[in-house]
CSV table of C-alpha atoms in Angstrom, one decimal:
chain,number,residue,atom,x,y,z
A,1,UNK,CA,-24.1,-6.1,-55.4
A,2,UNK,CA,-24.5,-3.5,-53.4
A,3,UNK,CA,-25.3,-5.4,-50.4
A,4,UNK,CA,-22.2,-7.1,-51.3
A,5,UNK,CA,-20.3,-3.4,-51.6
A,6,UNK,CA,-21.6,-1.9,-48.3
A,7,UNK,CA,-20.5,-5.4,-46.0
A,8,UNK,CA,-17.1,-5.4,-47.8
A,9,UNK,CA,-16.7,-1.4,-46.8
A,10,UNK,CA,-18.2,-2.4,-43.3
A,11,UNK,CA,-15.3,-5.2,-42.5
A,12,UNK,CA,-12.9,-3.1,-44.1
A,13,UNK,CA,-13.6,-0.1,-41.9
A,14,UNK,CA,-14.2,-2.3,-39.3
A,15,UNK,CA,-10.4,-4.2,-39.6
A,16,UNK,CA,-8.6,-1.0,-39.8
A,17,UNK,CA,-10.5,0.4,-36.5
A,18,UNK,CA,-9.3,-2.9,-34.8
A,19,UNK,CA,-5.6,-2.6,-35.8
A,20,UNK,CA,-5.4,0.7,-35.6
A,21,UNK,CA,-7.1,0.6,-31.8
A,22,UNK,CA,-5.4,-2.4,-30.9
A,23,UNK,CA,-2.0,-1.2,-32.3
A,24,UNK,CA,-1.7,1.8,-30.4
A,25,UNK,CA,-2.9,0.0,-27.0
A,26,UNK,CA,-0.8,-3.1,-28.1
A,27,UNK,CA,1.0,-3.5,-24.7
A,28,UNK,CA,-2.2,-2.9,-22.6
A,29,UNK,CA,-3.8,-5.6,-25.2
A,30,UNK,CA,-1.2,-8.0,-24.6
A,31,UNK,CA,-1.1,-7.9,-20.4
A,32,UNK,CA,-4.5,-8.7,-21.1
A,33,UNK,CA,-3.8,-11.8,-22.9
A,34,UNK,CA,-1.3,-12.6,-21.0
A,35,UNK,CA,-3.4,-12.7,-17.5
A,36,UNK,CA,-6.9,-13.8,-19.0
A,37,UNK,CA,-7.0,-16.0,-16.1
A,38,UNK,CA,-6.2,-13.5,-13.0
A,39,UNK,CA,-9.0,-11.2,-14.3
A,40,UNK,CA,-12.0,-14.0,-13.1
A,41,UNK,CA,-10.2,-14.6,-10.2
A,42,UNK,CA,-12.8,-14.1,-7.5
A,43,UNK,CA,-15.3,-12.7,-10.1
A,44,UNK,CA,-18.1,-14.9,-8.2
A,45,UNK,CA,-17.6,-12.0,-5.2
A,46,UNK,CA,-18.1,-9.1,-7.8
A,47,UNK,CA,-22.0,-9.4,-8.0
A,48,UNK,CA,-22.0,-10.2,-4.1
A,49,UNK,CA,-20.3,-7.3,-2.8
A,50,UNK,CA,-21.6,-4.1,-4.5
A,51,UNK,CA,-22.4,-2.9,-0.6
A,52,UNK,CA,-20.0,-2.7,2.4
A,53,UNK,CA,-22.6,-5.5,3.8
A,54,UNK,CA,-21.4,-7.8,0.9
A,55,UNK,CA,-17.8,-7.3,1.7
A,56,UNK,CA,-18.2,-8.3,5.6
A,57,UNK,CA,-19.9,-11.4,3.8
A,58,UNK,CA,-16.5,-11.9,2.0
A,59,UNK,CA,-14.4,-11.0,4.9
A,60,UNK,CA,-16.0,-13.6,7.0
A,61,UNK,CA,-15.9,-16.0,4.2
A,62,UNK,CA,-12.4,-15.5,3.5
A,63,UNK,CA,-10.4,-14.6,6.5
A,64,UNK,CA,-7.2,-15.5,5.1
A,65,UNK,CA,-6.8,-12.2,3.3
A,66,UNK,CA,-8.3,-9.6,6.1
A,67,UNK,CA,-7.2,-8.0,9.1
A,68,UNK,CA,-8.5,-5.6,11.4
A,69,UNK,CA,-7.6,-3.8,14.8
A,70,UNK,CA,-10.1,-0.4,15.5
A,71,UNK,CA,-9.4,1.1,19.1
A,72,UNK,CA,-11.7,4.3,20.5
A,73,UNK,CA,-9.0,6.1,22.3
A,74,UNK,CA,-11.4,7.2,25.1
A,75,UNK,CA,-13.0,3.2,26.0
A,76,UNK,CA,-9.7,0.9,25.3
A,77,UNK,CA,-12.1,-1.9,25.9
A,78,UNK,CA,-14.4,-0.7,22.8
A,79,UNK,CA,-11.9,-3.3,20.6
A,80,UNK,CA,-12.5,-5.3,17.4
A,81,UNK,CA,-10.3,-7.0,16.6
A,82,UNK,CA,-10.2,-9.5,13.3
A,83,UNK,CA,-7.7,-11.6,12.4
A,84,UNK,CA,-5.5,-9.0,14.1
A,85,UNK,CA,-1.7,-10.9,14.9
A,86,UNK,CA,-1.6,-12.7,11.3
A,87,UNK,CA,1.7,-10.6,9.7
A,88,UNK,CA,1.0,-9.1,6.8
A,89,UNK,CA,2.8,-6.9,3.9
A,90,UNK,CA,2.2,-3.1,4.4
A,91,UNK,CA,3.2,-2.1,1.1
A,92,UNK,CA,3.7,1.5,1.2
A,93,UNK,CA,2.2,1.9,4.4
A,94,UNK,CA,5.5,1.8,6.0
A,95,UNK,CA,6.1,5.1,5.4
A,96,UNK,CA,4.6,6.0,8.2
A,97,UNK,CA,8.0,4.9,10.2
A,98,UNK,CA,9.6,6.7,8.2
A,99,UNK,CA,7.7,9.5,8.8
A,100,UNK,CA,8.1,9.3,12.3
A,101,UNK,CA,11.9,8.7,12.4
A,102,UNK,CA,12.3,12.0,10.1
A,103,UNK,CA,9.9,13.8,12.8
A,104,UNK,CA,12.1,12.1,16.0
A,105,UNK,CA,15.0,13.8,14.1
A,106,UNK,CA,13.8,16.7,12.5
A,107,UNK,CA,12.6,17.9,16.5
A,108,UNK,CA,16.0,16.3,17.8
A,109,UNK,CA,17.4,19.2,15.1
A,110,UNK,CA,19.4,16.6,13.6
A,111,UNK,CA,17.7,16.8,10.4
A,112,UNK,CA,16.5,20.1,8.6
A,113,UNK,CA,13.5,20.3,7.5
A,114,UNK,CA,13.7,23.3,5.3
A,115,UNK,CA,16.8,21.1,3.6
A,116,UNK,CA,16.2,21.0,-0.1
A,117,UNK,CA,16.1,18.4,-1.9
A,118,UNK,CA,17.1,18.2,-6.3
A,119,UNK,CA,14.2,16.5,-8.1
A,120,UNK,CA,17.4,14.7,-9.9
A,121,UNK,CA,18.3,12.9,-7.0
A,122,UNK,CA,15.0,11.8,-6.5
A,123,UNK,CA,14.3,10.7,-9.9
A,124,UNK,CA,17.5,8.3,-9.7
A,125,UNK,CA,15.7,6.0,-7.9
A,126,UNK,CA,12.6,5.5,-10.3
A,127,UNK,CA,12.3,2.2,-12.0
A,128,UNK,CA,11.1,2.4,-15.4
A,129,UNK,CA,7.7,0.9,-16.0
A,130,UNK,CA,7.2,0.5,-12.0
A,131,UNK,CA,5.2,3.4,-10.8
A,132,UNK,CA,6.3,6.1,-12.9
A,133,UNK,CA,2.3,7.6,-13.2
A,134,UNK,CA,2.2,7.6,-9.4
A,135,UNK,CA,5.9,9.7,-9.5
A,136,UNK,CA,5.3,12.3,-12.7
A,137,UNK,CA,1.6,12.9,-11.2
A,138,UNK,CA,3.2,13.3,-7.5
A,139,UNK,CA,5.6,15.9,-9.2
A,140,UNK,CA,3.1,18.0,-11.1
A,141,UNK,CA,1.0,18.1,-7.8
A,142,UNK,CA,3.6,19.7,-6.0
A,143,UNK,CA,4.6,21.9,-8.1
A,144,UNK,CA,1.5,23.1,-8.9
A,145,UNK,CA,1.5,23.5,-4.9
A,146,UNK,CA,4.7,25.5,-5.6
A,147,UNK,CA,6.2,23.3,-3.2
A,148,UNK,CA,9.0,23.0,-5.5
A,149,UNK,CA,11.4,25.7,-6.7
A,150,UNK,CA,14.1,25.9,-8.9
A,151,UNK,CA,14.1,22.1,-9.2
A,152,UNK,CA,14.0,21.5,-5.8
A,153,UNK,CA,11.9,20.7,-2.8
A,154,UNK,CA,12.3,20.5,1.2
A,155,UNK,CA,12.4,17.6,3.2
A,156,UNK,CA,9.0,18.8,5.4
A,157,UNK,CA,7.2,19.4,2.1
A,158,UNK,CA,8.5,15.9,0.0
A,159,UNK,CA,7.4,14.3,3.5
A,160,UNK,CA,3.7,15.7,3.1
A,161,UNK,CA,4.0,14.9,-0.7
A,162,UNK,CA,4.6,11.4,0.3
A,163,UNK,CA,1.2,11.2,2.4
A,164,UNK,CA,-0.2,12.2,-0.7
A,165,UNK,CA,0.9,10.1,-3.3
A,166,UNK,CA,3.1,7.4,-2.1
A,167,UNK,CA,5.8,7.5,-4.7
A,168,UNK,CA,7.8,5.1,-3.7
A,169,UNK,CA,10.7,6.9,-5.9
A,170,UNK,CA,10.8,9.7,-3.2
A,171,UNK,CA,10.2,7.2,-0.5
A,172,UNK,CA,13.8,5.6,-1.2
A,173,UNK,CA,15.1,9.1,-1.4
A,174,UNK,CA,13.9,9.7,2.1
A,175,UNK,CA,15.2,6.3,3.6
A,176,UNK,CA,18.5,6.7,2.3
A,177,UNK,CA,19.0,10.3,3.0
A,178,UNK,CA,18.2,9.4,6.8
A,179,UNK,CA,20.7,6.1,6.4
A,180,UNK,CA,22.4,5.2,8.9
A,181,UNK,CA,19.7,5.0,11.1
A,182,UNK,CA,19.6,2.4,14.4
A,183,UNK,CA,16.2,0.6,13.1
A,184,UNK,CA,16.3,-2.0,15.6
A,185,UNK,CA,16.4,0.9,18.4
A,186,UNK,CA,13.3,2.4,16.9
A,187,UNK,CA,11.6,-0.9,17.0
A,188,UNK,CA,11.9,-1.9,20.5
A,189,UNK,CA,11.0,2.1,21.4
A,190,UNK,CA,7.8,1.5,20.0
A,191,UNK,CA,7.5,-2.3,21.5
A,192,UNK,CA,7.0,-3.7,17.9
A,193,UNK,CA,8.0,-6.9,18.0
A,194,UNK,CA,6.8,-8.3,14.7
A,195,UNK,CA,6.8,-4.9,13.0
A,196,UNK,CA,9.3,-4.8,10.0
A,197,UNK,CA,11.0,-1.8,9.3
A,198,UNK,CA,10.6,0.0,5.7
A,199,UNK,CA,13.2,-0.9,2.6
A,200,UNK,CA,13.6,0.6,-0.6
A,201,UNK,CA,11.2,-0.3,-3.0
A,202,UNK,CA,13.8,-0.1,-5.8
A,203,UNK,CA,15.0,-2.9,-4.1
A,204,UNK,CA,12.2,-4.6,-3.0
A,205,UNK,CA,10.9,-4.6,-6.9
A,206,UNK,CA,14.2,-5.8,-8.3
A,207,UNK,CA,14.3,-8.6,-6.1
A,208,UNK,CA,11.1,-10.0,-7.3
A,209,UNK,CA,11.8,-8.9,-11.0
A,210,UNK,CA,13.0,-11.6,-14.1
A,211,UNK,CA,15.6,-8.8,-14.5
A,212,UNK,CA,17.7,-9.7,-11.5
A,213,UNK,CA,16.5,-13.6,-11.5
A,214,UNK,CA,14.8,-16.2,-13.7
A,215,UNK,CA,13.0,-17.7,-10.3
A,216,UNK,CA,9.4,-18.7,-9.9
A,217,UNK,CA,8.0,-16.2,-7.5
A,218,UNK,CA,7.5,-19.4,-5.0
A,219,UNK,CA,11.1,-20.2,-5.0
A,220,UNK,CA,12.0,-16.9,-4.0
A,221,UNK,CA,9.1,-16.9,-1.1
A,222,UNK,CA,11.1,-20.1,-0.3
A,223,UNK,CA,14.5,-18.8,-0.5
A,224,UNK,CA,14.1,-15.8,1.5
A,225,UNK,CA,11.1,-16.6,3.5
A,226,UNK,CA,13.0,-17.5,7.0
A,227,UNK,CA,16.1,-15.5,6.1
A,228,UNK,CA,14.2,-11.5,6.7
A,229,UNK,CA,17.5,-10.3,7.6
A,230,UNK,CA,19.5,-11.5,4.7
A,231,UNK,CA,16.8,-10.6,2.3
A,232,UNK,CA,17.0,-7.3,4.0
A,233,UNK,CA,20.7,-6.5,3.2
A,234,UNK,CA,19.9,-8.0,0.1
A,235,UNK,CA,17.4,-5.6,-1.0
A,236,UNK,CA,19.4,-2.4,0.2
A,237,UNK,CA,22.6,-3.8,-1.4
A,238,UNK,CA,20.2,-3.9,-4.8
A,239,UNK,CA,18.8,-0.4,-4.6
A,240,UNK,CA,22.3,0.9,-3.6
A,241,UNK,CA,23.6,-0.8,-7.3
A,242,UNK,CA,20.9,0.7,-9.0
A,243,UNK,CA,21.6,4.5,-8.4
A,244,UNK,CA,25.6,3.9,-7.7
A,245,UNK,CA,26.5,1.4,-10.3
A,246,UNK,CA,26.0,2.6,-13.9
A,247,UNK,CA,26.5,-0.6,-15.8
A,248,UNK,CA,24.3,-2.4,-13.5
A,249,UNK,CA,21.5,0.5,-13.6
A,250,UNK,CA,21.8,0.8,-17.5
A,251,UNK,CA,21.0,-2.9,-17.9
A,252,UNK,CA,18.5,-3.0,-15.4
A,253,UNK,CA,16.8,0.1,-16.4
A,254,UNK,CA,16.4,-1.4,-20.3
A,255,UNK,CA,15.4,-5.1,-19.3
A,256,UNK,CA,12.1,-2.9,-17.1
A,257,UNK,CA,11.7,-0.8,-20.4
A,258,UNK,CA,11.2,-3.7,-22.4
A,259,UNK,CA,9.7,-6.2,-20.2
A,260,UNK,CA,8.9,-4.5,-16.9
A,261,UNK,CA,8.7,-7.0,-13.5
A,262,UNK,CA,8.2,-9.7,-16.1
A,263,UNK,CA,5.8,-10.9,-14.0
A,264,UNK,CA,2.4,-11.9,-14.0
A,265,UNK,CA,-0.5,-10.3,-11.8
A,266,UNK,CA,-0.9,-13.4,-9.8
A,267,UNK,CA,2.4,-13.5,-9.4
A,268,UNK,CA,3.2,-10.0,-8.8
A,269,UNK,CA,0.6,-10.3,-6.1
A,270,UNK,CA,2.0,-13.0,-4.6
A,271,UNK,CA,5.4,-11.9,-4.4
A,272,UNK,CA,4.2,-9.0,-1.8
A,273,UNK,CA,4.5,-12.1,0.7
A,274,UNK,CA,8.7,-10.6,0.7
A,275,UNK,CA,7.5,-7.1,1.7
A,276,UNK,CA,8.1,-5.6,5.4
A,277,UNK,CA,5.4,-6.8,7.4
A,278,UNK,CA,3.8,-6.2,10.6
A,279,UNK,CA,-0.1,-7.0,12.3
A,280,UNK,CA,-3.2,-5.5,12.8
A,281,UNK,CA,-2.5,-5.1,16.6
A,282,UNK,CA,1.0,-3.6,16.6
A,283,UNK,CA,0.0,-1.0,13.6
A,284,UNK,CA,-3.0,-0.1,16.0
A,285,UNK,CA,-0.7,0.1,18.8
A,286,UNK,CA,1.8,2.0,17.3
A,287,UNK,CA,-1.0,4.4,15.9
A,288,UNK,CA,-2.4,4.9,19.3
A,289,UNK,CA,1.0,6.0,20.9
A,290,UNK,CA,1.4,8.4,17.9
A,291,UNK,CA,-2.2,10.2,18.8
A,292,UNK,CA,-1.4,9.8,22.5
A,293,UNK,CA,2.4,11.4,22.3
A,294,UNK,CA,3.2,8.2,24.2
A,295,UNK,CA,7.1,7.1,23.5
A,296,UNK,CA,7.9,10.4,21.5
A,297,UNK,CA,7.6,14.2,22.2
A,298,UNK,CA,4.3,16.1,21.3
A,299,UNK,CA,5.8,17.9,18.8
A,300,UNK,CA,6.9,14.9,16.8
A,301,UNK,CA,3.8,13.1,17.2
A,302,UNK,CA,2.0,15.9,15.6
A,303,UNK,CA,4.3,16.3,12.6
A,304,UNK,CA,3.1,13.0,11.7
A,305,UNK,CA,-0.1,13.3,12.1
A,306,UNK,CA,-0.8,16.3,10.1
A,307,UNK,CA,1.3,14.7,7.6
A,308,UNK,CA,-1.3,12.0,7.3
A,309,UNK,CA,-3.9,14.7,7.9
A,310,UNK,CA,-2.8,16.9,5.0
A,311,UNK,CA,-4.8,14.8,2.0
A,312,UNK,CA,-7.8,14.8,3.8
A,313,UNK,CA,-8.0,18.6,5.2
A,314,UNK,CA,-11.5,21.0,4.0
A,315,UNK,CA,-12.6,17.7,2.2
A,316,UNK,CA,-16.7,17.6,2.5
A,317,UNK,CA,-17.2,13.9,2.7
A,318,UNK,CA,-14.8,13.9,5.7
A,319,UNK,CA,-15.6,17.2,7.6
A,320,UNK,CA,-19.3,16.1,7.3
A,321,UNK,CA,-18.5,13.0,9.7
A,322,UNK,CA,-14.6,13.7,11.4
A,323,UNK,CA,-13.8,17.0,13.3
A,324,UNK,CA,-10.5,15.2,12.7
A,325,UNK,CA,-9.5,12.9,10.2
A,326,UNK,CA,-5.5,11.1,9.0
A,327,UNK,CA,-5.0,8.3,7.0
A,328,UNK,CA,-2.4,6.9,4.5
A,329,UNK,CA,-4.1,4.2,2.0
A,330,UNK,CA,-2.3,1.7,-0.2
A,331,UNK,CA,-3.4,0.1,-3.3
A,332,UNK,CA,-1.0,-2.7,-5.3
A,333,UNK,CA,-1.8,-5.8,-6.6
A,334,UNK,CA,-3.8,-7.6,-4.8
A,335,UNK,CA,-3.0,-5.5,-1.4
A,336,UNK,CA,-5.4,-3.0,0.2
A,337,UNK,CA,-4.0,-1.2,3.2
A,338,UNK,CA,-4.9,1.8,5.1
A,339,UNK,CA,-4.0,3.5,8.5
A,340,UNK,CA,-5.8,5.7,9.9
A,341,UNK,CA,-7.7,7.8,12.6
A,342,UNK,CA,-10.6,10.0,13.2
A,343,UNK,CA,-12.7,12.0,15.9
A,344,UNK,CA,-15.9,12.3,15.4
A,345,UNK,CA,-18.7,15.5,14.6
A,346,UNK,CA,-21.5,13.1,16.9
A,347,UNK,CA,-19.4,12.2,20.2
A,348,UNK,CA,-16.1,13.7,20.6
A,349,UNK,CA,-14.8,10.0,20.4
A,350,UNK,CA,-11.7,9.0,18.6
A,351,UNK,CA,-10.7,5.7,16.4
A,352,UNK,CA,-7.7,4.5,15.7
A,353,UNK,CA,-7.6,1.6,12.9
A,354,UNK,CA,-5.4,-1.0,11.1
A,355,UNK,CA,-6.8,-2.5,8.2
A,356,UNK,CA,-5.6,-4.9,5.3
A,357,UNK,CA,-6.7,-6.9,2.7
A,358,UNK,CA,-4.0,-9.2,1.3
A,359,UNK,CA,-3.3,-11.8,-1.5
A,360,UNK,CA,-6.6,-10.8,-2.9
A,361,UNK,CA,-7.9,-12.9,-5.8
A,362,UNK,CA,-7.3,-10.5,-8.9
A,363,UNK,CA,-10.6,-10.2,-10.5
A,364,UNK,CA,-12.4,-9.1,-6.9
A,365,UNK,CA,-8.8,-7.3,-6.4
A,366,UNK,CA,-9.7,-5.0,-9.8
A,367,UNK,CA,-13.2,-4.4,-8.2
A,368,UNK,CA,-12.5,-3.1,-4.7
A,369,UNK,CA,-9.5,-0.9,-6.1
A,370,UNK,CA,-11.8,0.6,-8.7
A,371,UNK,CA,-14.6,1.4,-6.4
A,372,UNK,CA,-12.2,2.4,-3.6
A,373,UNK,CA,-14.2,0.1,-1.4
A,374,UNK,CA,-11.5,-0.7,1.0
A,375,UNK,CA,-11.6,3.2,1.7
A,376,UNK,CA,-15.2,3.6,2.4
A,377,UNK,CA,-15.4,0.6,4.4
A,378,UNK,CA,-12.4,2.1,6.8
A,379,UNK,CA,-13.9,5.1,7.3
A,380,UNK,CA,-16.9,4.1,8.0
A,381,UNK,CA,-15.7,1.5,10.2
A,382,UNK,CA,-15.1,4.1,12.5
A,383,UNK,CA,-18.8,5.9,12.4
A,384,UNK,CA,-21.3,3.8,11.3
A,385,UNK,CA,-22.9,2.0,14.0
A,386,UNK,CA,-24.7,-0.7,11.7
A,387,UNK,CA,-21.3,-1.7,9.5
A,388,UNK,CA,-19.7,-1.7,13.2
A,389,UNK,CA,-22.3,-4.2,14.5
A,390,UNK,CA,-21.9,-6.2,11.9
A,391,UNK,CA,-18.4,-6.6,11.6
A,392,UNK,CA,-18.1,-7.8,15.4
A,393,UNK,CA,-20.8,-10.2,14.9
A,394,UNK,CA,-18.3,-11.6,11.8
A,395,UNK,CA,-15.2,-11.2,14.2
A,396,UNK,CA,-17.3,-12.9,17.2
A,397,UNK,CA,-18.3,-15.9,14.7
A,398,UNK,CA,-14.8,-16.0,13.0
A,399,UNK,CA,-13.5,-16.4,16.4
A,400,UNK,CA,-16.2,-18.9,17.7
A,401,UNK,CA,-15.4,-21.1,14.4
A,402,UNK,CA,-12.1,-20.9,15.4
A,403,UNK,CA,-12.1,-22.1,19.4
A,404,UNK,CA,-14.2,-24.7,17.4
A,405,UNK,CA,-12.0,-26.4,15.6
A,406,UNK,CA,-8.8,-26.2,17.6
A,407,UNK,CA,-10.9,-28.1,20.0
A,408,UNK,CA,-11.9,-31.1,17.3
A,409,UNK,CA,-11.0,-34.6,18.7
A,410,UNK,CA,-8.9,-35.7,16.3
């Protein structure tokens, strides 16, 4: 009986744990349930790659979801170059033409940076339940910085914030405040060719969303796939509704409170596909003109840079291995981006680098974001002589196996 007595108290204690647990986290509990089957996607890599050796082992295994263009400045012909002119979404990694058009204007004098900016008219552009930790923790960074005052901040300050945090909240605020801008001029001044320019993510993320249409993800890759410039206006004309039409907004806004995207990870993932795009090659290109000061003034050139040098500045790890070091990292579902570039302690020499990993199976996805992999391996990329070897044997092979079977009878 009191066996009986002590197992009864034990399930009891045991059930009200488990509700009590599982009620409070209900909502993280049920996007569990409900993508059971994205978290073992690409589990079987997981074991395989807890070293930067394993991942080139992926990479070569699966070049469908990697890119990579690094450049030393002082020996152009010191190139590797993976997968390098397959377009891929940047994700938030177009800031960094945004950036540059707000330092072309801000040294044309055409824009101020000192300009303030209300927090208010930032937060208008936040979608509920779509990066809203990435905005509140962007916020209490800066003004713990006291980079804001009296509710406000400046332009040159929310544009280091950015490089920080990528809010994509602020990042709207930006592109609008500098609308209209001559996009298509800024392209061809930088010879990008293939190189999207950045959109709203308000809008980007309500065109993929269940709140604007009841689509599959696929249909919508299909609608707008060949029609970039109509999904273009498309977007803006959806981020302008948003902030400018209250119905709209108010409807919007509560469907993402109750339901978010309404989209699975998988097909969250996949809907990146619709995101601006560029290569390997023309990011690396465009990275080395920035470092150079070729196609824009000096001054603007270096108002970028430090903007992507700011979150790395009097940080050990880098100053141990960079005398200097800028980068601007991404990290969404299944996308792992980074730009960046670095001169190093040993030889004076400087990289520039492109990298992406895109459409990445979920499972390995939740892996590499949690370990910050695709960060380590970038850096290193552009120091470690071993992880550099290897990764142009992969490239040479990749390349080899290609030639290969273009050249098949058939």
């Amino acid at each position: 009986m009191r066996l009986l007595k002590f197992i009864s108290a034990f399930l009891a204690t045991a059930v009200v744990l488990l509700v009590f647990v599982v009620g409070l986290n209900w909502g993280a509990f049920q996007t569990f349930l409900d993508n059971r089957e994205a978290f073992m996607e690409g589990s079987e890599w997981v074991p395989k790659t807890q070293s930067l050796r394993g991942l080139t082992e992926y990479i070569e295994e699966n070049p469908q979801h990697a890119s990579i263009a690094s450049i030393v400045l002082e020996h152009p012909d010191s190139t590797l170059y993976f997968q390098a002119d397959i377009p891929r979404p940047m994700g938030s990694l177009s800031d960094l033409f945004l950036m540059t058009a707000y330092a072309i204007e801000m040294d044309r004098g055409s824009v101020d940076g000192n300009q303030s900016i209300a927090l208010d008219e930032i937060n208008a552009f936040l979608l509920p339940e779509v990066n809203n930790s990435i905005h509140n923790d962007a916020i209490t960074y800066a003004d713990q910085n006291g980079w804001i005052d009296n509710g406000k901040i400046s332009i040159s300050d929310a544009l280091t914030l950015l490089s920080y945090f990528n809010d994509p909240a602020l990042a709207d605020y930006l592109w609008w405040n500098l609308q209209p801008y001559d996009w298509e001029s800024f392209k061809q001044k930088f010879d990008l060719d293939v190189t999207e320019m950045p959109l709203p993510y308000s809008g980007l993320y309500l065109s993929i969303s269940e709140t604007i249409t009841d689509e599959s993800i696929d249909s919508l890759i299909d609608q707008w796939g060949n029609r970039r410039g109509e999904y273009r206006s498309h977007v803006i004309e959806l981020s302008d509704q948003f902030v400018n039409d209250e119905s709209l907004s108010r409807d919007w806004s509560e469907e993402l409170e109750n339901n978010r995207l309404g989209r699975s990870f998988m097909e969250e993932r996949d809907a990146l596909e619709l995101f601006p795009k560029t290569t390997a090659s023309e990011a690396v290109s465009f990275l080395r003109n920035l470092r150079n000061s070729d196609m824009i003034s000096e001054d603007s050139a270096e108002m970028v840079l430090n903007w992507m040098r700011a979150p790395y500045q009097d940080r050990s790890e880098i100053t141990r291995d960079f005398t200097d070091y800028g980068a601007l990292f991404d990290n969404r579902m299944g996308l792992l981006n980074g730009f960046d570039f670095g001169t190093l302690v040993y030889t004076g020499e400087t990289k520039v680098q492109a990298i992406f990993f895109d459409r990445l199976p979920i499972g390995f996805w939740f892996h590499m974001s949690g370990t910050h992999m695709h960060q380590d391996f970038q850096q290193r990329l552009v120091y470690d002589p071993a992880l550099i070897d290897l990764m142009e044997k992969v490239s040479l092979r990749t390349s080899q196996d290609e030639f290969n079977n273009d050249v098949q009878p058939n």
